[in-house]
Each structure stands twice: as structure tokens, then as C-alpha cells.
Amino acid sequence: MNIHEYQAKAVLKEYGAPVAAGVAITDAGEAESAARQLPGPVYVVKSQIHAGGRGKGKFKELGPDAKGGVRVVKSIEDVVSNAKEMLGNTLVTKQTGAAGKQVNRLYIEDGAAIARELYLSLLVDRTVGRVAFVASTEGGMDIETVAAETPEKIHTIPIDPETGVTDADGNRLAEALKLDEPAKAEMVALAKTLYKAYTEKDMSLLEINPLIVLDDGHIRVLDAKVSFDNNALFRHPDIVELRDTTEEDEKEIEASKHDLAYIALDGDIGCMVNGAGLAMATMDIIKLYGASPANFLDVGGGASKEKVTAAFKIITADPNVKGILVNIFGGIMRCDVIAEGVVAAVKEVGLKVPLVVRLEGTNVDLGKKIINESGLDVVAADDLDDAAQKIVAAVKGA
Ligand code: ADP
Ligand code: MG
């Protein structure tokens, strides 16, 4: 689960991290009183959407010459006029895709006098099986580019879960970021604070880009992106409160109600698969044959007919889906249950696109029989390769 920048900063502030004063608003009428609560004379009007790259983003409605989604202004009147211009419009950034995201909320923040912009994040480093800091002096820009072009400028510092962040870890970070006092000592303290927040709140990503050194030599968290581990949300009701479903894909919300592992993608072949590994392989092979998956979907091991029906409905409701591939290797999941779910869903919502079904494993004959006798217009496939070729051909031919 993701949250907005202003919410992430509130969480970090509770732990004692240095963040600027700011006020979130949803209506331009609130802009003036929000700005009056800040020290000034520089203010920043920041779009709150669940995507990065806002500063360099463009508003669809405002044309190419308009300013981006993060605006530094020097008066309260400008806070108000920019808030009016930004709210309700659609911001397109590197991370939103071409459709962009509607800006329904702004964060009015105290403007910082920036001396340096740094990069700092915490994530789970799977190669060492530990939570690790990633630090770079190249902050403010997109870290993937830094990683690709100047990998030597990225420092990874894994943390021993037995000790947590030690002074030595903190000093290594401060050194990697080339910090002098007072920023150096502040960095050691901040590393401990961030690690505590990350582990206590079961975050899966905490990214600060940029972490800044101010003109006066102190450090400040200027941007914050936080994702939480969905599997641990049950123990954080305070975090669940922060969920903003208007930022989430409707299909993903529906899928989460049915406990389906579903992620919307931007291709045109809907996939219903059991098992995450097989789902990944299915997506790969669709790509191999020249098309793109519209989703990742793992219906899970012991899915019920109702769950399969729900999954199929989510796929067919997606207007981008031009064909559907059902690829089931029945182990714990039985092929007849999948077949019944598919038939039930088609009876309910109809089928307007080609459907290729590949069933293998437990109760495969019964599954095939259910589909054959249903009268559905289904293309049967023998194996994964055959299935992928058939669905790609059907979609391309259409
Ligand atoms: P995004 O990463 O989505 O573009 P950021 O919050 O990182 O959004 O803001 C982009 C840039 O805007 C920052 O790198 C920084 O240069 C500037 N900026 C953001 N917040 C402030 C602030 N409070 N004061 C001064 N400049 C800011
Ligand atoms: Mg940023």
C-alpha cells in the first residue's frame, strides 16, 4: 500500500525526522489560510499523487509551457493562484503513464534554501536478506539513471537486524553522502530514526529523494515516498487509515476484496493463472510472441469457484483486454473448479473477446468436459507455448 508524501512526512515526523512545516488542502479556498500558517517568504505548492517525478511532470490541461506539479513561489497570492491552477487537473509524470493522475490534493510546504540534494532510501536487499540503506550524492534526479550511468555513485549499506543501525553504519552513510558537521551527526541520528520507522511500521520502501543539506548546514527530508507491506497491514490500523483508494486502480481494489493477487498492466491480453511463478512465465511468453499482458493475476492455490468468477469478471471488465488466456496447472487448484468459475463468469457478463484455455493437472478431463459442454467459444490449447501463440494470434488477427 502506498501513501501520499504529506502522510509519509507526518509518519516520519512522529519518529523525529526533520521535515518542513506544511498543510495539505483539497480546495483552493483553503490555500490562503494554509500558507498563513507557514513562516514564508518562500512556499512550495506540491501535487499529492501516488507517483514520483511530479516536479518535471506536465498538466494535461495546461499545455507544455505551464509549470510542473511542484511549484516554488514567493508570495501567499502566488500560492493561491497556483493552487487554483493545479487542483483538479491531470498531472502526467514519468511514473503515471500517459493517462496521468488527477491532482485532488496539494501540500503547501515551507520553502527550503537548498545547498545540496542527496538520495537516501531503505529497502529489503534480497541478495543479503537484510534491510539496507541506499545512498547517493546524486539526489533530486531519477535514481535509475544514476544507477545505470554512474553505478559507483550508489552506495548500499545493509543493516544487521541484531544490532540495528550502529554509529558506524551512520558514519558510513554520512561519508557516502559527503556530509560535514552538523549534517554528519544529524545523518547518524536520522539513519536510526528511519530504520526504526521502517521496521516498526513494516514498510517495504522508504525513499527520500531528495534529502537536502540546507544553506545553514542542517539536513531535511524534502520528499518522501513510502510503501507498506500489505501482508503486515493487519497490525497497523493507523496506517490503513491513510489509504487513499482514489489513487488506486479500481480493478486492483476489487481484486483485493476477493483476496486475489492482481496487478493491472497496460497490455491487451488478460491472464488468469494459478501460481505466481506460472503467472510470471505466462507474461514472459506472451511478450516472447510479440504481445503484452494486461495484468498479472494469480488466483492462488485453493481458489473457490466464486473467487475464479470474480477474477474473470475483473479481467473482462477491463476495456484494454482484447483477448483472455486462462493458463492453469492444477495441483492443489483443481481444473474443474477453474472451468466452473470461467463458465459461471461468462454466463453472467458475456464474452466479447477471444478466450484461450490451457488446463493441465488435477481433474483436467473433468475441467475440459465442463468447458466443452458449456457451449462457450473457447480455443483449447495443449501447453504453455501453444496457448501463448494461439492467444497472440487471436488478438493480432482481431
Ligand atoms: P518529485 O520527486 O515528485 O518531483 P519532489 O518533492 O522531490 O517531487 O520535488 C521536486 C523538486 O522540487 C525537489 O528536488 C526540490 O528541488 C524542489 N522542492 C521540493 N520541495 C521543496 C521545498 N519544500 N522547498 C524548496 N524546494 C523544494
Ligand atoms: Mg522527489
Coordinates of C-alpha atoms in Angstrom, one line a residue, residues 66-267:
A66 CA 2.9 25.7 -17.9
K67 CA 4.9 24.9 -14.8
G68 CA 5.1 21.4 -13.4
G69 CA 3.5 19.6 -10.4
V70 CA 5.8 21.1 -7.7
R71 CA 6.0 24.9 -7.7
V72 CA 8.2 27.1 -5.7
V73 CA 6.5 30.5 -5.1
K74 CA 7.3 33.7 -3.2
S75 CA 4.0 35.1 -2.0
I76 CA 0.8 33.9 -0.5
E77 CA -1.1 35.3 -3.6
D78 CA 1.0 33.0 -5.8
V79 CA 0.2 30.0 -3.5
V80 CA -3.5 30.7 -4.1
S81 CA -3.2 31.3 -7.9
N82 CA -1.1 28.2 -8.4
A83 CA -3.4 26.1 -6.2
K84 CA -6.3 27.2 -8.3
E85 CA -4.5 26.3 -11.5
M86 CA -3.3 22.9 -10.3
L87 CA -6.2 21.4 -8.4
G88 CA -8.5 19.2 -10.4
N89 CA -6.1 18.9 -13.4
T90 CA -4.3 15.8 -14.6
L91 CA -0.6 15.5 -14.0
V92 CA 1.4 13.3 -16.3
T93 CA 4.9 12.2 -15.0
K94 CA 7.4 9.6 -15.9
Q95 CA 5.7 7.3 -13.4
T96 CA 1.9 7.9 -14.1
G97 CA 1.8 6.6 -17.6
A98 CA 0.3 8.7 -20.4
A99 CA -3.1 8.8 -18.7
G100 CA -1.7 10.8 -15.8
K101 CA -3.3 11.3 -12.4
Q102 CA -5.8 13.8 -11.3
V103 CA -4.5 16.1 -8.6
N104 CA -7.1 16.3 -5.9
R105 CA -4.9 17.3 -3.1
L106 CA -2.0 19.8 -2.6
Y107 CA 0.6 20.1 0.1
I108 CA 1.6 23.7 0.8
E109 CA 5.0 23.5 2.3
D110 CA 7.7 25.8 3.7
G111 CA 10.3 26.6 1.1
A112 CA 13.8 25.4 1.8
A113 CA 17.1 27.1 1.0
I114 CA 18.8 24.1 -0.7
A115 CA 22.6 23.7 -0.7
R116 CA 22.7 20.1 -1.9
E117 CA 20.2 17.4 -3.0
L118 CA 21.0 13.8 -1.9
Y119 CA 19.4 10.5 -2.3
L120 CA 18.6 8.1 0.5
S121 CA 16.3 5.1 0.7
L122 CA 15.6 2.0 2.8
L123 CA 14.5 -1.3 1.2
V124 CA 14.8 -5.0 1.6
D125 CA 18.0 -6.1 -0.2
R126 CA 17.2 -9.6 -1.2
T127 CA 20.8 -10.5 -2.1
V128 CA 21.9 -10.2 1.5
G129 CA 18.5 -10.8 3.1
R130 CA 18.6 -7.6 5.1
V131 CA 17.1 -4.1 5.2
A132 CA 19.6 -1.8 3.5
F133 CA 20.2 1.9 3.0
V134 CA 20.9 3.1 -0.5
A135 CA 22.6 6.4 -0.6
S136 CA 23.9 8.7 -3.3
T137 CA 25.2 12.2 -3.6
E138 CA 23.1 12.5 -6.8
G139 CA 19.8 13.4 -5.3
G140 CA 16.8 15.1 -6.8
M141 CA 17.1 13.3 -10.1
D142 CA 15.9 9.9 -11.2
I143 CA 18.0 7.3 -9.3
E144 CA 17.6 4.6 -12.0
T145 CA 19.5 6.9 -14.4
V146 CA 22.3 7.3 -11.8
A147 CA 22.4 3.5 -11.3
A148 CA 22.7 2.9 -15.0
E149 CA 25.2 5.6 -15.9
T150 CA 27.3 6.0 -12.7
P151 CA 26.8 3.0 -10.5
E152 CA 29.9 3.9 -8.5
K153 CA 27.9 6.8 -7.1
I154 CA 25.4 4.5 -5.4
H155 CA 26.3 3.1 -2.0
T156 CA 24.4 0.2 -0.4
I157 CA 24.7 -0.3 3.3
P158 CA 22.9 -3.3 4.7
I159 CA 21.9 -3.3 8.4
D160 CA 22.4 -6.1 10.8
P161 CA 18.9 -6.9 12.3
E162 CA 20.6 -7.9 15.6
T163 CA 22.2 -4.5 16.2
G164 CA 20.0 -2.2 14.2
V165 CA 21.7 0.9 12.8
T166 CA 25.1 1.4 14.6
D167 CA 27.1 4.7 14.8
A168 CA 29.5 3.0 12.4
D169 CA 26.6 2.5 9.9
G170 CA 25.5 6.1 10.3
N171 CA 29.0 7.3 9.7
R172 CA 29.4 5.2 6.6
L173 CA 26.2 6.8 5.3
A174 CA 27.4 10.3 6.2
E175 CA 30.7 9.6 4.4
A176 CA 28.9 8.2 1.3
L177 CA 26.9 11.4 1.2
K178 CA 30.0 13.6 1.8
L179 CA 28.5 15.3 4.8
D180 CA 30.2 17.7 7.2
E181 CA 29.0 18.8 10.7
P182 CA 26.3 19.5 11.7
A183 CA 24.8 17.4 8.9
K184 CA 27.1 14.5 9.7
A185 CA 25.8 14.0 13.2
E186 CA 22.3 14.6 12.1
M187 CA 22.6 11.9 9.5
V188 CA 23.7 9.3 12.1
A189 CA 20.6 10.2 14.1
L190 CA 18.3 10.2 11.0
A191 CA 19.5 6.8 9.9
K192 CA 18.5 5.4 13.3
T193 CA 15.1 7.2 13.1
L194 CA 14.4 6.0 9.6
Y195 CA 15.3 2.4 10.3
K196 CA 13.1 2.4 13.4
A197 CA 10.1 3.8 11.4
Y198 CA 10.8 1.3 8.5
T199 CA 10.9 -1.8 10.7
E200 CA 8.2 -0.8 13.2
K201 CA 5.7 0.2 10.6
D202 CA 6.5 -2.7 8.3
M203 CA 7.4 -0.6 5.3
S204 CA 8.6 -2.2 2.1
L205 CA 10.1 1.0 0.7
L206 CA 11.1 4.4 2.2
E207 CA 12.6 6.7 -0.4
I208 CA 13.8 10.2 0.3
N209 CA 14.7 12.0 -2.9
P210 CA 15.9 14.5 -2.2
L211 CA 17.3 14.5 1.3
I212 CA 18.8 18.0 1.4
V213 CA 21.5 19.9 3.1
L214 CA 20.2 23.4 3.8
D215 CA 22.2 26.6 3.4
D216 CA 22.7 26.6 7.2
G217 CA 24.3 23.1 7.1
H218 CA 21.4 21.2 8.6
I219 CA 19.6 18.3 6.8
R220 CA 16.0 17.9 5.9
V221 CA 13.7 15.3 4.4
L222 CA 12.3 17.2 1.3
D223 CA 10.4 14.4 -0.4
A224 CA 9.2 11.1 1.0
K225 CA 7.8 8.1 -0.7
V226 CA 6.6 5.2 1.5
S227 CA 5.1 1.8 0.6
F228 CA 3.9 -0.7 3.2
D229 CA 4.0 -4.5 3.2
N230 CA 0.3 -5.4 2.6
N231 CA 0.7 -8.7 4.4
A232 CA 1.5 -6.7 7.6
L233 CA -1.2 -4.1 7.4
F234 CA -3.4 -6.0 9.8
R235 CA -1.2 -4.8 12.6
H236 CA -1.2 -1.2 11.6
P237 CA -4.8 0.2 11.7
D238 CA -3.3 3.7 11.9
I239 CA -1.6 3.2 8.5
V240 CA -4.7 1.5 6.9
E241 CA -6.5 4.8 7.8
L242 CA -4.1 6.6 5.4
R243 CA -5.2 4.6 2.4
D244 CA -6.5 6.7 -0.5
T245 CA -8.4 4.4 -2.8
T246 CA -9.0 7.2 -5.3
E247 CA -5.3 6.8 -6.1
E248 CA -5.6 3.1 -6.7
D249 CA -6.6 1.1 -9.7
E250 CA -10.3 0.1 -9.4
K251 CA -9.6 -3.4 -10.7
E252 CA -6.9 -3.8 -8.0
I253 CA -9.3 -2.6 -5.3
E254 CA -11.9 -5.1 -6.5
A255 CA -9.3 -7.9 -6.6
S256 CA -8.1 -7.2 -3.1
K257 CA -11.7 -7.6 -1.8
H258 CA -11.6 -11.2 -3.2
D259 CA -8.0 -11.7 -1.9
L260 CA -6.7 -12.1 -5.4
A261 CA -3.1 -11.3 -6.2
Y262 CA -3.8 -9.0 -9.1
I263 CA -1.8 -6.2 -10.7
A264 CA -3.1 -4.1 -13.6
L265 CA -0.7 -3.6 -16.5
D266 CA -1.0 -1.8 -19.8
G267 CA -1.1 -4.6 -22.4

